[in-house]
CSV table of C-alpha atoms in Angstrom, one decimal:
chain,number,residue,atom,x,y,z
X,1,UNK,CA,-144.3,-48.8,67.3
X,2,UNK,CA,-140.5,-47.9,66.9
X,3,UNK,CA,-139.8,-44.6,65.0
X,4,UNK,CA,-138.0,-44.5,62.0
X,5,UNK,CA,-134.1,-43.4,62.1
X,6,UNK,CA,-132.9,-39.7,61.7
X,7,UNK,CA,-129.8,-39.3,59.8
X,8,UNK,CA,-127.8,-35.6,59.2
X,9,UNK,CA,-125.4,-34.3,57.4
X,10,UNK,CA,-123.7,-31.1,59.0
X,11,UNK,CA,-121.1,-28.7,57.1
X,12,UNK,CA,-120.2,-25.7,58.2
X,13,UNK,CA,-123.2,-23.7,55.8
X,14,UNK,CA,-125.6,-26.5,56.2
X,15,UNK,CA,-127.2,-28.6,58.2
X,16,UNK,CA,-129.2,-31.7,56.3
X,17,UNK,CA,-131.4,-33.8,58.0
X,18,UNK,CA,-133.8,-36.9,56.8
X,19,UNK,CA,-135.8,-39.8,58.1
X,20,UNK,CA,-134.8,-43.8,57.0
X,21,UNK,CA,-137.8,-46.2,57.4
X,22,UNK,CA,-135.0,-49.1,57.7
X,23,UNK,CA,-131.8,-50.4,56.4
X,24,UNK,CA,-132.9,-50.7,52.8
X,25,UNK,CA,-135.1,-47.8,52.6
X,26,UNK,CA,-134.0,-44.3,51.1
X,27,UNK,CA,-134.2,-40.6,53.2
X,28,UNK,CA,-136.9,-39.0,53.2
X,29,UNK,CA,-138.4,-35.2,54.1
X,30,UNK,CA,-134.7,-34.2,53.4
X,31,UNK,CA,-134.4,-30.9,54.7
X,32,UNK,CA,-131.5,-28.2,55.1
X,33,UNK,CA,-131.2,-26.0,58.1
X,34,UNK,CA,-128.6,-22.8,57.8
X,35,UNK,CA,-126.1,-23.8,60.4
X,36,UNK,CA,-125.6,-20.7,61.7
X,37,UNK,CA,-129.1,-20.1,62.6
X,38,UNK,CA,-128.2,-22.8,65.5
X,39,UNK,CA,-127.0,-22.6,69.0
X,40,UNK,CA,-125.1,-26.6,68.4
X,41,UNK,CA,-125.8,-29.7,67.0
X,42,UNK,CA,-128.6,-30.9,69.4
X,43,UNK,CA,-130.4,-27.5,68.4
X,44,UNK,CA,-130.5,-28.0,64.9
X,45,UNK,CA,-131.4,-31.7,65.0
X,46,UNK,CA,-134.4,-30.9,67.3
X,47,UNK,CA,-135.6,-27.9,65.3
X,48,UNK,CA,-136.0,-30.1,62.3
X,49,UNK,CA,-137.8,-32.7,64.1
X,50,UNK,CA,-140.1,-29.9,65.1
X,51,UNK,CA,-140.8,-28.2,62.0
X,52,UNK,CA,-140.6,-31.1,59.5
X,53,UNK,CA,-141.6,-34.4,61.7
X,54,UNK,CA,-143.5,-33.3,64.1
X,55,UNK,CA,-144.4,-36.0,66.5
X,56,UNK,CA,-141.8,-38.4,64.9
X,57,UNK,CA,-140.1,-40.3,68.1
X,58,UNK,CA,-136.9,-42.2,65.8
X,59,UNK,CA,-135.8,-45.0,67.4
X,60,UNK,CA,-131.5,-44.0,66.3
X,61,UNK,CA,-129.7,-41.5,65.1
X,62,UNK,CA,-126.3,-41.0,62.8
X,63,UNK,CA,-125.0,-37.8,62.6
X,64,UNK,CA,-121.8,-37.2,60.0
X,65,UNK,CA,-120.2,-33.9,61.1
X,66,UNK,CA,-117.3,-31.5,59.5
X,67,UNK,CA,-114.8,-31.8,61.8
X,68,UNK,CA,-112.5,-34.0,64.3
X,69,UNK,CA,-115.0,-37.2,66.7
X,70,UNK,CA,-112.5,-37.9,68.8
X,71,UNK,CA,-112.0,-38.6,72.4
X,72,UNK,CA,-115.7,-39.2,73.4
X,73,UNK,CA,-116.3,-35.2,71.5
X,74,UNK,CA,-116.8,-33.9,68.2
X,75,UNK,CA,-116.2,-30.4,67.2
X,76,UNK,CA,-117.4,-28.9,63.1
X,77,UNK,CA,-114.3,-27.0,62.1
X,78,UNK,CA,-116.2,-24.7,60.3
X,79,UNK,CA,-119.3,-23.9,62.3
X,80,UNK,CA,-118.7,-22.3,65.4
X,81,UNK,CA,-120.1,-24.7,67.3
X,82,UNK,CA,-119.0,-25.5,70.7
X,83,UNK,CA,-117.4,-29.1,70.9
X,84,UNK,CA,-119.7,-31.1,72.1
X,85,UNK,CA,-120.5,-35.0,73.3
X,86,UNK,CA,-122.7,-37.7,71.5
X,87,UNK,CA,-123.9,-38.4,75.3
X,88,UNK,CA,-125.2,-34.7,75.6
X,89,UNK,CA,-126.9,-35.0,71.7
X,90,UNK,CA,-128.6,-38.6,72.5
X,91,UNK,CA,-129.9,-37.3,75.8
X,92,UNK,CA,-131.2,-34.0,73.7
X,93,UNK,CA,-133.1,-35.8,71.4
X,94,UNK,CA,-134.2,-38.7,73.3
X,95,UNK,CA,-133.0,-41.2,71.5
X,96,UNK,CA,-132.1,-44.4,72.6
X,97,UNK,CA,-129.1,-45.3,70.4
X,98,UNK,CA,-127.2,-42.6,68.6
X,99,UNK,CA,-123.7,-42.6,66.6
X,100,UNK,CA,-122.0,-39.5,65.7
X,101,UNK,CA,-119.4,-40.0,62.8
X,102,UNK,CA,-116.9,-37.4,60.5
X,103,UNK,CA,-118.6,-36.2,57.9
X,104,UNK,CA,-115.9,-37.8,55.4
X,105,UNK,CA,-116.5,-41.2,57.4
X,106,UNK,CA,-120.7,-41.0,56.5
X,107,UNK,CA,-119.6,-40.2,53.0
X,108,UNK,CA,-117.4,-42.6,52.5
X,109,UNK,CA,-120.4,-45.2,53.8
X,110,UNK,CA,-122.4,-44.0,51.0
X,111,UNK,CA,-120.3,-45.5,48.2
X,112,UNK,CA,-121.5,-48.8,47.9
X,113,UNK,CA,-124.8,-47.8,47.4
X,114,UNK,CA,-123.9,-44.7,44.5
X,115,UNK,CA,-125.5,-45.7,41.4
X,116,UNK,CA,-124.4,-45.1,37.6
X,117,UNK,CA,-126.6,-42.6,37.8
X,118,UNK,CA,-125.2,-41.0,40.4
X,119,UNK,CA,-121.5,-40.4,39.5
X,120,UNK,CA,-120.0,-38.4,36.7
X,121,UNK,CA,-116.5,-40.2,35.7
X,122,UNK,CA,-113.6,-38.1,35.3
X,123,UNK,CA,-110.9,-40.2,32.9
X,124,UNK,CA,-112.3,-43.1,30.9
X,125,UNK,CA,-114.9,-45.1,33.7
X,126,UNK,CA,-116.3,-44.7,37.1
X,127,UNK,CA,-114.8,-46.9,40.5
X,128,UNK,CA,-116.6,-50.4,41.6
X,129,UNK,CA,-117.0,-50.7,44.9
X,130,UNK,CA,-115.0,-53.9,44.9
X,131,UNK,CA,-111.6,-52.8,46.9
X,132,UNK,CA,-110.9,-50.1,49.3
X,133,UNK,CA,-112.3,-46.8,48.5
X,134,UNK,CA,-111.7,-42.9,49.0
X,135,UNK,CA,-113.5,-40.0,48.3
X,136,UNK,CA,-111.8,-36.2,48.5
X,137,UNK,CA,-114.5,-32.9,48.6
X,138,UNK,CA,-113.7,-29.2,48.7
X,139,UNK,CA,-116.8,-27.3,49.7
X,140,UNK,CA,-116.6,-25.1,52.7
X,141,UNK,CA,-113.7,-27.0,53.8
X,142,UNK,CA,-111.8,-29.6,52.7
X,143,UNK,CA,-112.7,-33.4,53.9
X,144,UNK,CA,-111.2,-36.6,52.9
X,145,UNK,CA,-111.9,-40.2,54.1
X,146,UNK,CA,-111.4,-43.8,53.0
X,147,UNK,CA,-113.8,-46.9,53.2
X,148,UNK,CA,-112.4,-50.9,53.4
X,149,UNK,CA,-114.1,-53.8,52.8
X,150,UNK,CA,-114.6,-55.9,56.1
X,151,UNK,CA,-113.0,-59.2,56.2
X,152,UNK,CA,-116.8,-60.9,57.4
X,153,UNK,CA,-118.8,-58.6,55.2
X,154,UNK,CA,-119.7,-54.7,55.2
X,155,UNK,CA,-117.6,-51.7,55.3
X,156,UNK,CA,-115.1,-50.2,57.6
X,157,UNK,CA,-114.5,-45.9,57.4
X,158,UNK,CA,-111.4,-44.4,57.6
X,159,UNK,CA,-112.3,-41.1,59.0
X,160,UNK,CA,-109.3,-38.7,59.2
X,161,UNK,CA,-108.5,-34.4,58.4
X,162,UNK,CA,-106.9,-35.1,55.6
X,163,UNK,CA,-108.2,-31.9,54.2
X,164,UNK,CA,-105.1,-30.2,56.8
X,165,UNK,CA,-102.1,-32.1,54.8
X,166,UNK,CA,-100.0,-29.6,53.3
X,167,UNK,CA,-100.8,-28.2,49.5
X,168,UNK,CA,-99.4,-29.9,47.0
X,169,UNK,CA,-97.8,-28.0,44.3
X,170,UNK,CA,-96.8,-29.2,41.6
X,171,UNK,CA,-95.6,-26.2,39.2
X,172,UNK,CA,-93.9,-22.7,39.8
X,173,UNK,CA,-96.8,-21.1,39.8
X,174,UNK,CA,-98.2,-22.9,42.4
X,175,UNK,CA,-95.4,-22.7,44.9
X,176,UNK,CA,-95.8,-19.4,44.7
X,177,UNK,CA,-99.1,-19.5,45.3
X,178,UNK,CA,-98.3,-21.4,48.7
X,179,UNK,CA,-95.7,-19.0,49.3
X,180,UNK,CA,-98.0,-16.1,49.4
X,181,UNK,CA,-100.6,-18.2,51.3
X,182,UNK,CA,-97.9,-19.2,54.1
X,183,UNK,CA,-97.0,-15.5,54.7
X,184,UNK,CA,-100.8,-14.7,55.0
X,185,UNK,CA,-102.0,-17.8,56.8
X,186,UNK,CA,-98.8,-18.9,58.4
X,187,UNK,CA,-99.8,-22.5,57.3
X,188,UNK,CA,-100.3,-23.8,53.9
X,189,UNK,CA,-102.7,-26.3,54.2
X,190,UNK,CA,-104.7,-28.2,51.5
X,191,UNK,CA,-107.9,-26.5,52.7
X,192,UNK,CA,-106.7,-23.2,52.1
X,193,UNK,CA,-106.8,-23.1,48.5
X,194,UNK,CA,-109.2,-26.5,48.0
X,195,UNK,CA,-112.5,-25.1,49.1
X,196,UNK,CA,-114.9,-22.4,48.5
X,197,UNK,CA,-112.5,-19.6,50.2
X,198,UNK,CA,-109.7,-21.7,48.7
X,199,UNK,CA,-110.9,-20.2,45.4
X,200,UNK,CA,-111.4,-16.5,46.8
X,201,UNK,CA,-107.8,-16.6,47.3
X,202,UNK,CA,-106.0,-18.3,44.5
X,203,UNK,CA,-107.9,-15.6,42.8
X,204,UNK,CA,-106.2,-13.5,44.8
X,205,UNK,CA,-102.6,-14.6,44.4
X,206,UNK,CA,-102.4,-15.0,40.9
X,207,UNK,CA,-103.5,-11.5,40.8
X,208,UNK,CA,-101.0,-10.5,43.0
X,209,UNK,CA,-98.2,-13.0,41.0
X,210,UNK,CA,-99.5,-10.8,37.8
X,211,UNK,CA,-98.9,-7.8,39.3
X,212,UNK,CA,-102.4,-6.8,38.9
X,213,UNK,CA,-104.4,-5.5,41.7
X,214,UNK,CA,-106.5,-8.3,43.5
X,215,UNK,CA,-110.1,-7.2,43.5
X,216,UNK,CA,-112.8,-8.9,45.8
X,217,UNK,CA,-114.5,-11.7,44.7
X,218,UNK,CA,-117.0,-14.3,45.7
X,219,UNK,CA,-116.3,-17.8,44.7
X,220,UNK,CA,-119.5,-17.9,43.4
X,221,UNK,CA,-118.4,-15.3,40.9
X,222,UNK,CA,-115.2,-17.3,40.3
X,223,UNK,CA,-117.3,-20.5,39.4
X,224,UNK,CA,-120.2,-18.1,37.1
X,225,UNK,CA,-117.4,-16.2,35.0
X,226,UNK,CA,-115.6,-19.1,34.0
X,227,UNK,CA,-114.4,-17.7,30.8
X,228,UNK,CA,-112.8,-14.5,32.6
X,229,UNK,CA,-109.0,-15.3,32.2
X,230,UNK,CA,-108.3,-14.6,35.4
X,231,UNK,CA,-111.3,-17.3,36.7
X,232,UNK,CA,-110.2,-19.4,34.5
X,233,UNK,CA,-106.8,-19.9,35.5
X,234,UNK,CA,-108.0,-20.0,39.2
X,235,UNK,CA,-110.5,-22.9,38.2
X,236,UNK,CA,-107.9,-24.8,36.1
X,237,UNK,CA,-105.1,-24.3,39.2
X,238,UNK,CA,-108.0,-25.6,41.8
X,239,UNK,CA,-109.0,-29.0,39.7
X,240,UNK,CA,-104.9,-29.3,39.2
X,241,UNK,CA,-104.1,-29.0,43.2
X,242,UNK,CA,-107.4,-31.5,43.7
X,243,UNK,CA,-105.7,-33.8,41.2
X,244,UNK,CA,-102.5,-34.2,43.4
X,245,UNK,CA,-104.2,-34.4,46.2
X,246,UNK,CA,-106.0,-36.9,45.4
X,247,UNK,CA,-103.6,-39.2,43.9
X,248,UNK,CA,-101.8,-38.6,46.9
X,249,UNK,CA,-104.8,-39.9,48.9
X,250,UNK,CA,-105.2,-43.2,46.8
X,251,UNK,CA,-101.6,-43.9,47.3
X,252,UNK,CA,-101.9,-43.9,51.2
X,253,UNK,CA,-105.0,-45.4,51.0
X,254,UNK,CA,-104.2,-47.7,48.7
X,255,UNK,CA,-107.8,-46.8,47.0
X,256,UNK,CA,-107.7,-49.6,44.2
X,257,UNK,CA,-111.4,-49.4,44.0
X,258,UNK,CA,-111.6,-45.7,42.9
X,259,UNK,CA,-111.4,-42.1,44.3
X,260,UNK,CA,-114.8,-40.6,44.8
X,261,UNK,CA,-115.2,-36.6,44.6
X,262,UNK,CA,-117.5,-34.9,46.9
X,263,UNK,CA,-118.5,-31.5,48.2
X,264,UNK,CA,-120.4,-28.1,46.5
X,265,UNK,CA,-118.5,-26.9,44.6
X,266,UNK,CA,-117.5,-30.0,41.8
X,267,UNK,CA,-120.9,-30.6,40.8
X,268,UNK,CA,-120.7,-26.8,39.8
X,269,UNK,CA,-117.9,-26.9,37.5
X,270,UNK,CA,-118.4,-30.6,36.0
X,271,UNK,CA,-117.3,-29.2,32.9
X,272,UNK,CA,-114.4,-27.8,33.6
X,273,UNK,CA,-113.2,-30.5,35.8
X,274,UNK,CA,-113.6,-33.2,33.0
X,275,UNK,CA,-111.3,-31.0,30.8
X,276,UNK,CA,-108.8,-29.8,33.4
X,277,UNK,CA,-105.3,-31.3,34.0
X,278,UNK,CA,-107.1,-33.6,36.8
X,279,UNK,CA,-106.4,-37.1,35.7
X,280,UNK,CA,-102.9,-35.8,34.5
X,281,UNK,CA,-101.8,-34.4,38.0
X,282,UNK,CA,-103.3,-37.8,40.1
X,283,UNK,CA,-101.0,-40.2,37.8
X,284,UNK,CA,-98.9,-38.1,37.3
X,285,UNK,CA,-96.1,-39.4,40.2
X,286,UNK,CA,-93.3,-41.0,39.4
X,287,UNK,CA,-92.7,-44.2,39.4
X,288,UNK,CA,-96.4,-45.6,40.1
X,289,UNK,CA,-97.6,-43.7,37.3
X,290,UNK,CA,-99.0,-47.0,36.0
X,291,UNK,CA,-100.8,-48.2,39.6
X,292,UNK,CA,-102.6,-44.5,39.6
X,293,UNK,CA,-103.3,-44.7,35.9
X,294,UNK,CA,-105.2,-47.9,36.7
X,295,UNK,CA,-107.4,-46.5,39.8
X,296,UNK,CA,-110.7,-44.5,38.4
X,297,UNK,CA,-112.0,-41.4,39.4
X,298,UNK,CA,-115.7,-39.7,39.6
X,299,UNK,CA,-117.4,-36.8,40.7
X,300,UNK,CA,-120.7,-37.7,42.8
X,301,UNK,CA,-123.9,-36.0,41.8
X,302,UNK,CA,-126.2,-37.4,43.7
X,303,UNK,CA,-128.1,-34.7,46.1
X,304,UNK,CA,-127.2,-36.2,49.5
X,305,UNK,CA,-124.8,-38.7,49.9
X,306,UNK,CA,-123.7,-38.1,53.4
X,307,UNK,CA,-127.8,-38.8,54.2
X,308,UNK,CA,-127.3,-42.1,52.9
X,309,UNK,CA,-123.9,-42.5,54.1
X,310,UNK,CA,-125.3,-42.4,57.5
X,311,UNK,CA,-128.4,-44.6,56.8
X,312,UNK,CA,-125.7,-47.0,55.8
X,313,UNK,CA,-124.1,-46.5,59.0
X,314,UNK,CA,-127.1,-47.7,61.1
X,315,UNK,CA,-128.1,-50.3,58.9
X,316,UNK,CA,-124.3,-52.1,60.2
X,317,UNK,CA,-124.4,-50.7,63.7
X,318,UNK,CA,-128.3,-50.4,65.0
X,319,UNK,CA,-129.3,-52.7,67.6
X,320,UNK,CA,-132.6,-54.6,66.3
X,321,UNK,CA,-134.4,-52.7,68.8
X,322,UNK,CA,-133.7,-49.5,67.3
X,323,UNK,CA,-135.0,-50.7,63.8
X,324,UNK,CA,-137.9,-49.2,62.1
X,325,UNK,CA,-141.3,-51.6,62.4
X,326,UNK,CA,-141.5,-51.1,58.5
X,327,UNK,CA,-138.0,-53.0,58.4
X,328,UNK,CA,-138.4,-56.2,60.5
């Protein structure tokens, strides 16, 4: 009998695993593994197997992970994790065909299949899936990728580290911002102030802008006290800096279909996205205000996208040998 597939989605906090019985059917026995708690990516995925499916054989594997696949490697930016080689993981696990993909990339796969249900729009309606897509998520880093409609049918990704373009600011305040992170960081990348520790420090610098003393603080105290002034302004800068970027990223994408946002930390703050300067800052780029304005935006909230993302994957890429008995 040939095993069902194993999918995973691996960030630099967690690592989330499920089984697929199939191209149409939906993970299941989603778990999440601390990353940390593993030696690599091999380690994780066979610990799950153990304590969650024991005695499941799957007949594939896609794994989406946060960082570069390049070269015949792959390498989570955020994890600590040695770089490693899909050849070494499929070996590992025993299985006989195996794909590992960008995290961004098995996101990105997912969109098609997003429901009403599962998207929150932010301006005045949600993206079809009916032209080339993008999706843009600050969570422990920063990742970005694009999906385009085959010219026979399915999806291609566009996997890429966006997250590592430069920051855009847009106001005073923010290039000040930059300024401060640049003389910290020597680099003023995107993901510096678009994820988690993103927040943590344009908490930071604002404080230091106001000539206040910066005090520590978690972003999960940033994103709780949203009505502290200080919090406040640090949410309202982070939605504004996520707007420009991703206008940016549906103008070199040309992402007519509709920018998708991801990661942790949205679904969090839905609130205060929907009423932040968002929508203003992605149209707001002279002279293709117009071509933005016409390009909708949503936040996802359903609970694992990447999972499906990479069920999505296999269902265009598994040989028929590797498919589920349930599915033929």
């Amino acid at each position: 009998m040939t095993g069902p597939w194993l999918v995973g989605d691996i960030g630099g906090t967690n690592a989330r695993f499920a089984l697929v019985d199939g191209p149409d059917g939906a993970p299941r026995d989603v778990r999440a593994l601390p990353t940390r708690e593993h030696a690599d990516l091999a380690d994780a995925a066979l610990a799950y197997l153990s304590r969650h499916a024991p005695g499941v054989r799957p007949s594939a594997a896609c794994l989406a992970v946060a960082g570069p696949v390049t070269g015949g490697t792959f390498h989570l930016t955020n994890a600590g994790w040695p770089v490693g080689t899909p050849g070494d993981v499929r070996d590992r696990l025993g299985v006989p065909h195996l794909e590992i993909v960008n995290d961004f990339a098995g996101l990105a796969m997912s969109l098609p299949r997003l429901a009403a249900d599962d998207l929150v729009p932010v301006g005045d309606r949600c993206p079809a899936a009916d032209g080339p897509l993008a999706v843009v998520g600050p969570g422990t880093g920063l990742g970005v990728g694009g999906l385009v409609p085959a010219p026979g049918g399915g999806w291609v990704p566009l996997p890429g580290e966006g997250g590592q373009v430069d920051a855009p600011a847009g106001t005073d305040r923010e290039v000040e911002v930059v300024r401060l992170l640049r003389a910290e960081r020597g680099a003023a990348t995107a993901e510096y102030l678009l994820s988690g520790d993103g927040l943590a420090r344009i908490h930071r610098y604002l404080a230091i802008i106001d000539g206040v003393p910066p005090e520590p603080v978690t972003p999960a105290r940033i994103v709780e006290n949203a009505d502290d002034p200080r919090c406040a302004a640090t949410l309202a800068m982070f939605c504004e800096l996520l707007g420009s970027l991703a206008g940016n990223v549906a103008l070199t994408i040309g992402a007519t279909g509709g920018v998708y946002l991801g990661g942790g930390i949205l679904p969090r703050i839905t609130g205060v996205l929907k009423d932040s300067a968002f929508r203003a800052r992605f149209e707001g780029k002279p002279p293709v205000e117009g071509y933005l304005r016409a390009i909708p935006t949503a936040l996802i909230v359903h609970p694992g996208p990447g999972l499906v993302g990479a069920a999505m994957r296999l269902a265009q890429t598994a040989p028929s040998t590797a498919r589920p008995l349930e599915s033929a």
